[in-house]
Short mmCIF file of C-alpha atoms and ligand atoms in Angstrom, two decimals:
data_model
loop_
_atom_site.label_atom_id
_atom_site.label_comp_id
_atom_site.label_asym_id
_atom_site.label_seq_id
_atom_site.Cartn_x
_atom_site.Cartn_y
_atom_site.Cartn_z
CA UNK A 360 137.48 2.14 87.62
CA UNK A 361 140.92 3.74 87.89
CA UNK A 362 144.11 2.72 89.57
CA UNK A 363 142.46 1.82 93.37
CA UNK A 364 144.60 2.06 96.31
CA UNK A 365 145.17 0.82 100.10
CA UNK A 366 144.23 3.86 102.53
CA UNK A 367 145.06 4.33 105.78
CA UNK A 368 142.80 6.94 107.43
CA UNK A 369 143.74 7.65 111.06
CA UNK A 370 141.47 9.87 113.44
CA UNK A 371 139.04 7.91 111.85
CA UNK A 372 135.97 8.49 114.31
CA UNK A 373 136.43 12.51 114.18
CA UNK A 374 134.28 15.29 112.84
CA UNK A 375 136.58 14.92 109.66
CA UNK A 376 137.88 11.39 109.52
CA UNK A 377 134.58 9.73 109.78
CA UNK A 378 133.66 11.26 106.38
CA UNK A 379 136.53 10.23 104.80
CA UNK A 380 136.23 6.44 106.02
CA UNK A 381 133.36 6.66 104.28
CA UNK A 382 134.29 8.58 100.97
CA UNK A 383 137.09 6.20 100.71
CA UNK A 384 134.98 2.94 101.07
CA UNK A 385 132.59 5.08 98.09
CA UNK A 386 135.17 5.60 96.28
CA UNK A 387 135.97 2.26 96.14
CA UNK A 388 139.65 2.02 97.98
CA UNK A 389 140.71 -0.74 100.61
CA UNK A 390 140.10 1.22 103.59
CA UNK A 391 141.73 1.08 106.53
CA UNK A 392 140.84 2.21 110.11
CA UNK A 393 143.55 3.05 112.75
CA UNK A 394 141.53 1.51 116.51
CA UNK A 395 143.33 3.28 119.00
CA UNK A 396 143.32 0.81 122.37
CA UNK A 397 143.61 3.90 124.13
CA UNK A 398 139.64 4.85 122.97
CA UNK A 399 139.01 1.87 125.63
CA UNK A 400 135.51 1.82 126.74
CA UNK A 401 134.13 4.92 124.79
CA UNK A 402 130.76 2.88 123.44
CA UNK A 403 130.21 5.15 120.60
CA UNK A 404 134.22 5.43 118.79
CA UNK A 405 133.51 1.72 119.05
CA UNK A 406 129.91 1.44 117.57
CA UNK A 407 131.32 3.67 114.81
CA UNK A 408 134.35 1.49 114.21
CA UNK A 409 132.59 -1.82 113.80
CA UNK A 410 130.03 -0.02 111.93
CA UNK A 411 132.77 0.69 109.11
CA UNK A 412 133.91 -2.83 109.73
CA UNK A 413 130.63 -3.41 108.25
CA UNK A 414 130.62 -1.66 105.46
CA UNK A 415 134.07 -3.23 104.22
CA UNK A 416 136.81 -1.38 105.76
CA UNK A 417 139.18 -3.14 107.75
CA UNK A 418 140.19 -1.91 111.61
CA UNK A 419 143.77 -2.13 112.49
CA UNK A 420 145.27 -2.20 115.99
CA UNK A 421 147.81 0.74 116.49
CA UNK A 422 148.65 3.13 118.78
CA UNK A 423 150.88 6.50 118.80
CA UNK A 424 152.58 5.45 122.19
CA UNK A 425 153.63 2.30 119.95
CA UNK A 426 155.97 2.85 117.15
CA UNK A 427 156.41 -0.45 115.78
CA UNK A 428 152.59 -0.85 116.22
CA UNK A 429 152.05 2.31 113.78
CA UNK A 430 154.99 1.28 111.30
CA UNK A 431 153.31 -2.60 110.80
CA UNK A 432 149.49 -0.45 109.94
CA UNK A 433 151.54 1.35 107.75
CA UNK A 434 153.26 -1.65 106.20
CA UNK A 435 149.70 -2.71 105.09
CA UNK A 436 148.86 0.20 103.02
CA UNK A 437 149.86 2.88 100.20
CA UNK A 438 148.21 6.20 101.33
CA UNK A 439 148.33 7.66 105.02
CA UNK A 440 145.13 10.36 105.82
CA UNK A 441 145.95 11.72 109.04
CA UNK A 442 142.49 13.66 110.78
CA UNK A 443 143.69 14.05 114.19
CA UNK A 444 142.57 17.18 115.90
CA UNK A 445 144.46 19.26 117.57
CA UNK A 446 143.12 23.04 116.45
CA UNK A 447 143.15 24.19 120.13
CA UNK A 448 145.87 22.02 122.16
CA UNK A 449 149.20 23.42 121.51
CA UNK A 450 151.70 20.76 120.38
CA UNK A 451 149.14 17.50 120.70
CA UNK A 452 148.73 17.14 117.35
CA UNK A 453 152.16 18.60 116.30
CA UNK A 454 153.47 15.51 117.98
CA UNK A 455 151.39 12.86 117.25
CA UNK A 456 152.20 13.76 113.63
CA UNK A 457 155.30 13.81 114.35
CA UNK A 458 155.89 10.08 115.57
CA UNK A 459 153.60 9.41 112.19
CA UNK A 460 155.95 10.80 109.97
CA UNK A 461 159.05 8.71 112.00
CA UNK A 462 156.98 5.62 111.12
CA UNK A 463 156.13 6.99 107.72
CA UNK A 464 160.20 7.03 106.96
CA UNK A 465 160.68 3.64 108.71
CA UNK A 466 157.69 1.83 106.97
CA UNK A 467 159.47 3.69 103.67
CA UNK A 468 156.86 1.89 101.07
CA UNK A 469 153.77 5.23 101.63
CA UNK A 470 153.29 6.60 98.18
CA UNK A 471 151.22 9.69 99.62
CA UNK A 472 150.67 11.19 103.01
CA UNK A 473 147.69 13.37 103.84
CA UNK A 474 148.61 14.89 106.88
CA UNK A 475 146.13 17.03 108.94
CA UNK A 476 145.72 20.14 107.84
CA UNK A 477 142.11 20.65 106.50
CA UNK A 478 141.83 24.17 106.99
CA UNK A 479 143.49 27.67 106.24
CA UNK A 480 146.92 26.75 104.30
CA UNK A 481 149.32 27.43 107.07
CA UNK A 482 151.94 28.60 103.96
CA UNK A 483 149.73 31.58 103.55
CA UNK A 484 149.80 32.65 107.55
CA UNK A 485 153.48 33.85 107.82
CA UNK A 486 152.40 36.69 109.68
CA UNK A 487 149.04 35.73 111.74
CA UNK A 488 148.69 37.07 114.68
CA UNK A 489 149.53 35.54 118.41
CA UNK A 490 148.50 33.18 119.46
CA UNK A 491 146.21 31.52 117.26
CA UNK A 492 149.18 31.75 115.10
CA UNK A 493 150.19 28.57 117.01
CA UNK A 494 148.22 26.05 114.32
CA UNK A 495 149.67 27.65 111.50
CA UNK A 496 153.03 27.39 113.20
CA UNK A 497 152.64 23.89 114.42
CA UNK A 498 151.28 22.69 110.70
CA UNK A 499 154.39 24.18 109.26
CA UNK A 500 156.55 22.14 111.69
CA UNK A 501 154.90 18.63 110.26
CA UNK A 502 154.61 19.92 106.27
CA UNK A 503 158.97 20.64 107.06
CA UNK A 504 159.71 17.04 109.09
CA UNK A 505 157.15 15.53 106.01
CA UNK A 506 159.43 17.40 103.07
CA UNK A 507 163.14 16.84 104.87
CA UNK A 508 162.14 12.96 104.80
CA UNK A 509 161.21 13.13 101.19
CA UNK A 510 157.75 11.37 102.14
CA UNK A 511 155.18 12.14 98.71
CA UNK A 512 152.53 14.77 100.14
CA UNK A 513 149.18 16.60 99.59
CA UNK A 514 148.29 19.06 101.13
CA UNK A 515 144.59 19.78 101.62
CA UNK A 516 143.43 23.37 102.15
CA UNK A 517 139.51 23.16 102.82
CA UNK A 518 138.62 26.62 103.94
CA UNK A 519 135.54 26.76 106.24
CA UNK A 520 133.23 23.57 107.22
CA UNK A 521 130.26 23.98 106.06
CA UNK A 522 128.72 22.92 109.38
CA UNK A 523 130.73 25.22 111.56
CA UNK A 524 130.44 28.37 109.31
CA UNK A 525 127.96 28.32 107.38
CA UNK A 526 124.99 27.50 110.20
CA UNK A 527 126.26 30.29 112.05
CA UNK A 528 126.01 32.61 110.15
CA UNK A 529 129.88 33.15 110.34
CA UNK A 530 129.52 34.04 114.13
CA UNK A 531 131.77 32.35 116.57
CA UNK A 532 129.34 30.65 119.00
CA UNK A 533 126.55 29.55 116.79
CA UNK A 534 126.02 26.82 114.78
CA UNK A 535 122.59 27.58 114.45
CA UNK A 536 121.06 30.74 111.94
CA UNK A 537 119.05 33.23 113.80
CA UNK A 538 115.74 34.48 112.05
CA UNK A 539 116.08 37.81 113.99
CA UNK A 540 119.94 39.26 114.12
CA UNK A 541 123.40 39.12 113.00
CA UNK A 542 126.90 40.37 113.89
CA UNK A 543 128.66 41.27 110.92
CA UNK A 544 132.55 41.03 110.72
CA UNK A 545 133.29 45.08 109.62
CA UNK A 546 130.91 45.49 106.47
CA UNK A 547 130.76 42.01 106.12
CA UNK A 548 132.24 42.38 102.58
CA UNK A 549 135.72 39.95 102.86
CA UNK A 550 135.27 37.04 100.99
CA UNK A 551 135.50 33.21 102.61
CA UNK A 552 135.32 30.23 101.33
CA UNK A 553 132.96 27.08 102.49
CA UNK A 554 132.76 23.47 101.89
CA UNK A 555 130.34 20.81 102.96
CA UNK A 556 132.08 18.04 104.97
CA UNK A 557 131.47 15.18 103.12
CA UNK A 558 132.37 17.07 99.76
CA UNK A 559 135.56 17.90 101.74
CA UNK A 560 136.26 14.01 101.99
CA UNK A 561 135.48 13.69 98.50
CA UNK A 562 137.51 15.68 97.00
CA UNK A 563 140.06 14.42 99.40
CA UNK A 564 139.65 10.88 98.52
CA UNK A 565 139.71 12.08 94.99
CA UNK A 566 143.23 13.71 95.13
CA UNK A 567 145.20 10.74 96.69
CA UNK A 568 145.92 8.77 93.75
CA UNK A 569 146.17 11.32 92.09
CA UNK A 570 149.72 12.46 90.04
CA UNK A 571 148.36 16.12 89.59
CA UNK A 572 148.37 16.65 92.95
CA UNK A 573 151.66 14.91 94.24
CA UNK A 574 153.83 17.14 96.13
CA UNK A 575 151.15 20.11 95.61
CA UNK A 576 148.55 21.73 97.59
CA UNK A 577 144.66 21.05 96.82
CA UNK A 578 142.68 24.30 97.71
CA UNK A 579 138.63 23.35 97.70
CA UNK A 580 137.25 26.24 96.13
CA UNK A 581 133.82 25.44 95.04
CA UNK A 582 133.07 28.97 92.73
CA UNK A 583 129.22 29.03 94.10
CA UNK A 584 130.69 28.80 97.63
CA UNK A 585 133.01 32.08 97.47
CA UNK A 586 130.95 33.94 99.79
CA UNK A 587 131.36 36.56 101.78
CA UNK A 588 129.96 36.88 105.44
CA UNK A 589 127.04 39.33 104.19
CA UNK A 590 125.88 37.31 101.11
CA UNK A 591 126.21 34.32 103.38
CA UNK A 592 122.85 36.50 105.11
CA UNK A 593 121.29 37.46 102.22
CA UNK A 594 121.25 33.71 100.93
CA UNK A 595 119.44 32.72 104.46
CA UNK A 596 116.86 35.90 104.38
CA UNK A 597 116.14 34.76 100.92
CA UNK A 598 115.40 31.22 102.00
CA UNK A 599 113.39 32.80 105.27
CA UNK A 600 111.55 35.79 103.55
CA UNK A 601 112.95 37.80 106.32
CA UNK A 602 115.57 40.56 107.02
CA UNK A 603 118.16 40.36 109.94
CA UNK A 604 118.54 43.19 112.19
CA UNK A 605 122.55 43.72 111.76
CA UNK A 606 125.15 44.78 113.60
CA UNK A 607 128.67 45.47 113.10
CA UNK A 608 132.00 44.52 114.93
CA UNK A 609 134.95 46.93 113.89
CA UNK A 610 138.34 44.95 113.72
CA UNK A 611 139.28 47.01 116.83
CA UNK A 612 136.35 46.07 118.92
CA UNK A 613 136.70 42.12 117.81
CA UNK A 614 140.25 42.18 119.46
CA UNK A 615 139.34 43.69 122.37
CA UNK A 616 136.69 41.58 122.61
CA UNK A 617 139.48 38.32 122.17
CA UNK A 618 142.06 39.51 124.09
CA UNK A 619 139.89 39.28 126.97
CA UNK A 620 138.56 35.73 126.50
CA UNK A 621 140.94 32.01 127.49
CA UNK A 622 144.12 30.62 125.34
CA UNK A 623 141.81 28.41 123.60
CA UNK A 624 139.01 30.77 122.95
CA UNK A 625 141.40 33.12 121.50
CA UNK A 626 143.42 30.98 119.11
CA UNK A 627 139.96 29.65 117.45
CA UNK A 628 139.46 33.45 117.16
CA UNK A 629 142.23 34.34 115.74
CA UNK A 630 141.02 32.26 112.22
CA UNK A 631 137.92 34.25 112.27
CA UNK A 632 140.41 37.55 112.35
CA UNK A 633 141.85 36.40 109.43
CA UNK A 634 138.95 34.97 107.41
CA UNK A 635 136.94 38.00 108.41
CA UNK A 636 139.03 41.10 108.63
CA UNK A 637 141.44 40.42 105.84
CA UNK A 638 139.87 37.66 103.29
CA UNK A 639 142.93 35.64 104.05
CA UNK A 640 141.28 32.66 102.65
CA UNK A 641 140.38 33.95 99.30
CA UNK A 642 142.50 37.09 98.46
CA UNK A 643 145.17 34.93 96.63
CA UNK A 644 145.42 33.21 93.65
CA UNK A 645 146.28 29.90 93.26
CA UNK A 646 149.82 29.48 92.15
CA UNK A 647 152.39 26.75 91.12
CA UNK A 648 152.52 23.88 93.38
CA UNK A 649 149.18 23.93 93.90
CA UNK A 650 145.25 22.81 92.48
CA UNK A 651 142.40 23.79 92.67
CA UNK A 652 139.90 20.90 93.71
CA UNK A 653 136.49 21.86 91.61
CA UNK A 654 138.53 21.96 88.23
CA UNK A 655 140.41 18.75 88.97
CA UNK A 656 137.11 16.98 90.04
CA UNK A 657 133.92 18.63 87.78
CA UNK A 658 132.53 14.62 88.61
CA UNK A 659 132.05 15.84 92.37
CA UNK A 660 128.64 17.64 92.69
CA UNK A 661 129.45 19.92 95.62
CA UNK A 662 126.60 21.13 97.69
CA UNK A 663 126.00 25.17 97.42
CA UNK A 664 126.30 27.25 100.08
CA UNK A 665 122.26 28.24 99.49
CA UNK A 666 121.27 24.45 99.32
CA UNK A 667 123.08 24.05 102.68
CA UNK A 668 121.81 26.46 104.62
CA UNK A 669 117.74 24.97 103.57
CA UNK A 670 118.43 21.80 106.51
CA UNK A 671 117.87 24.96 109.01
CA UNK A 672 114.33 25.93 107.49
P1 NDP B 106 138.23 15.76 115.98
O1 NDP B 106 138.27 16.66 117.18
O2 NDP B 106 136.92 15.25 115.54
O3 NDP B 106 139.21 14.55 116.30
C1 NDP B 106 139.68 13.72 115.28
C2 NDP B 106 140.28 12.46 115.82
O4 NDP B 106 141.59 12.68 116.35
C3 NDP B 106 139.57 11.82 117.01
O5 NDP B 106 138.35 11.24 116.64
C4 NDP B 106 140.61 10.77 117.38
O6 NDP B 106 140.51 9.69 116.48
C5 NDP B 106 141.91 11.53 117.09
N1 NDP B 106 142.51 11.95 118.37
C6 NDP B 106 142.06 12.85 119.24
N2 NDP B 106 142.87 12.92 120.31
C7 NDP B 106 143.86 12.02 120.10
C8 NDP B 106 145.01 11.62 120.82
N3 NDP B 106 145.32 12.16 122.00
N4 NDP B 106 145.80 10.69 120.30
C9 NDP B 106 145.53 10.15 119.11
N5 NDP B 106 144.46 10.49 118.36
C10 NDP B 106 143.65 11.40 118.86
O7 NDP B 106 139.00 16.47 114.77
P2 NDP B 106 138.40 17.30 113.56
O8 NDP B 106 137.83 16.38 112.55
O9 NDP B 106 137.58 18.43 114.08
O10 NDP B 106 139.74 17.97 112.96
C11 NDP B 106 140.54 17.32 112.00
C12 NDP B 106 141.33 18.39 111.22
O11 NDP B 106 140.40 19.28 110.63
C13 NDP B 106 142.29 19.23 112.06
O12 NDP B 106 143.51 19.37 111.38
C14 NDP B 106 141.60 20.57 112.18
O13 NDP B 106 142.50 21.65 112.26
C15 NDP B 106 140.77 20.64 110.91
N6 NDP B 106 139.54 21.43 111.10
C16 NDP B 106 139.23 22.37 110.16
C17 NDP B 106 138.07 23.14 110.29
C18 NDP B 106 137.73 24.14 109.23
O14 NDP B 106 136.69 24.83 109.34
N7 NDP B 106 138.50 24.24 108.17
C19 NDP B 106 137.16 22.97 111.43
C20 NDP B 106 137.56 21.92 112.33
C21 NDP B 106 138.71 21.19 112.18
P3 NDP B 106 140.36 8.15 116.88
O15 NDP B 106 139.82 8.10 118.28
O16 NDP B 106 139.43 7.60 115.84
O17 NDP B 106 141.73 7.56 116.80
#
């Protein structure tokens, strides 16, 4: 067993954060669980928090409306994982991770912070387009307050969930694969890049200890899983014996189509515009400052894109 340390993992009942309680507890770190009081009655963030409890991770008391409440959980550990949400809500989770990195500074003894990124790297999106934009802005906003207080970083850029892309076909909407049809992004040619959640908390656990990633951006890139929308199909006719009828969405007609739908509905859309019309997610390569998470961690025995897709059979 390596060096083990004390994690902190707050958002620890999301879509995200309940993976990582668990790859941390796997992995064999004292794991620690922010409880919110403000969850209050909701049975099942409760359930799932006692539930850890049981499996040896320890729940402590804190809440962002309390500063000294968040700077004595820090106090207890070594390594902050922040999975708050936030993708849609303009400046909720800007702020919340905000206050975090004010108690981060006071507590002064965190030897890395994860804070909650978990998606496109927000570096990359200088010039997305309005107003989805607004994530990549707001992400910026915590990596600068994070840098300027000289707190020790990683950065984790996951490219697509598995569950949300990869079911769907790539279609906003679905989470489910149709046997019969499919809307294709343009020729469906751009590559993306997708990675099953709990391989995702792996290879996060994996990274906070360690020095090759301090101060440096992890990019999951999982070589098998460098897909593009169209072999994403092929992979799931293969699996159903079956071809899709297809269709096509020009870039044109997909923003028309966005510009007519809510705020919300329009900045999730805005990812697919840039995973989907312009490979923003895989037309770079990895530079300084940064890792790639497959090389670093060969050990990790991440789940293909063609494996994933069988649960739907
Ligand atoms: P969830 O929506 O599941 O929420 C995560 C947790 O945030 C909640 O369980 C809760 O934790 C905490 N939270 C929510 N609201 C508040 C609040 N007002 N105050 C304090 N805490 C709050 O998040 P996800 O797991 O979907 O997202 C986590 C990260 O992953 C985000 O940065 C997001 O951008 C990214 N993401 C990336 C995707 C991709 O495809 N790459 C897809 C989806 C998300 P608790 O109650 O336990 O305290």
């Amino acid at each position: 067993m390596g060096i083990k340390s004390k994690v902190l993992i707050i958002g620890g009942t999301g879509y995200i954060g309940k993976r990582l309680v668990k790859a941390s507890l796997q992995q064999g770190h004292e794991t620690y669980v922010l409880q919110r009081p403000e969850i209050g009655v909701d049975i099942e963030k409760i359930e799932m928090l006692f539930s850890f409890k049981m499996q040896g991770a320890h729940l402590v008391i804190g809440s962002f409306d309390d500063h000294r409440s968040l700077v004595e959980a820090l106090k207890k550990v070594d390594v902050v994982i922040c999975a708050v949400s936030g993708v849609h809500i303009r400046s909720h989770q800007i702020l919340l991770q905000l206050k975090l990195v004010d108690a981060i500074k006071e507590a002064g003894n965190i030897k890395r912070f994860l804070p909650s990124e978990f998606g496109t790297d927000p570096a990359r999106m200088a010039d997305a387009i309005e107003p989805g934009r607004v994530t990549f802005d707001d992400k910026m906003v915590v990596r600068k307050a994070i840098e300027d207080a000289g707190i020790p970083f990683t950065y984790v850029s996951a490219n697509c969930f598995a569950g949300y892309m990869v079911g769907g076909l790539c279609q906003p909407g679905y989470i489910l694969p149709s046997r019969e049809s499919v809307t294709l992004f343009g020729d469906g040619n751009k590559k993306s890049i997708f990675v099953d959640e709990d391989d995702i908390a792996a290879y996060t656990i994996k990274t906070i200890d360690d020095p090759r990633t301090l101060n440096k951006t992890l990019y999951l890139r999982p070589p098998a899983n460098i897909l593009s929308q169209r072999e994403v199909v092929e992979l799931w006719e293969n699996l159903i014996g079956k071809q899709l009828h297809k269709t096509s969405l020009s870039e044109q007609e997909f923003l028309n189509i966005m510009k007519e739908q809510d705020y919300a509905e329009q900045v999730g859309l805005t990812h697919y515009y840039h995973i989907y019309y312009h490979g923003c997610l895989a037309n770079f390569e990895i530079g300084k400052d940064a890792e790639e998470a497959s090389i670093l961690y060969p050990e990790i025995k991440y789940i293909k894109v063609e494996d994933y897709l069988k649960r739907y059979l």
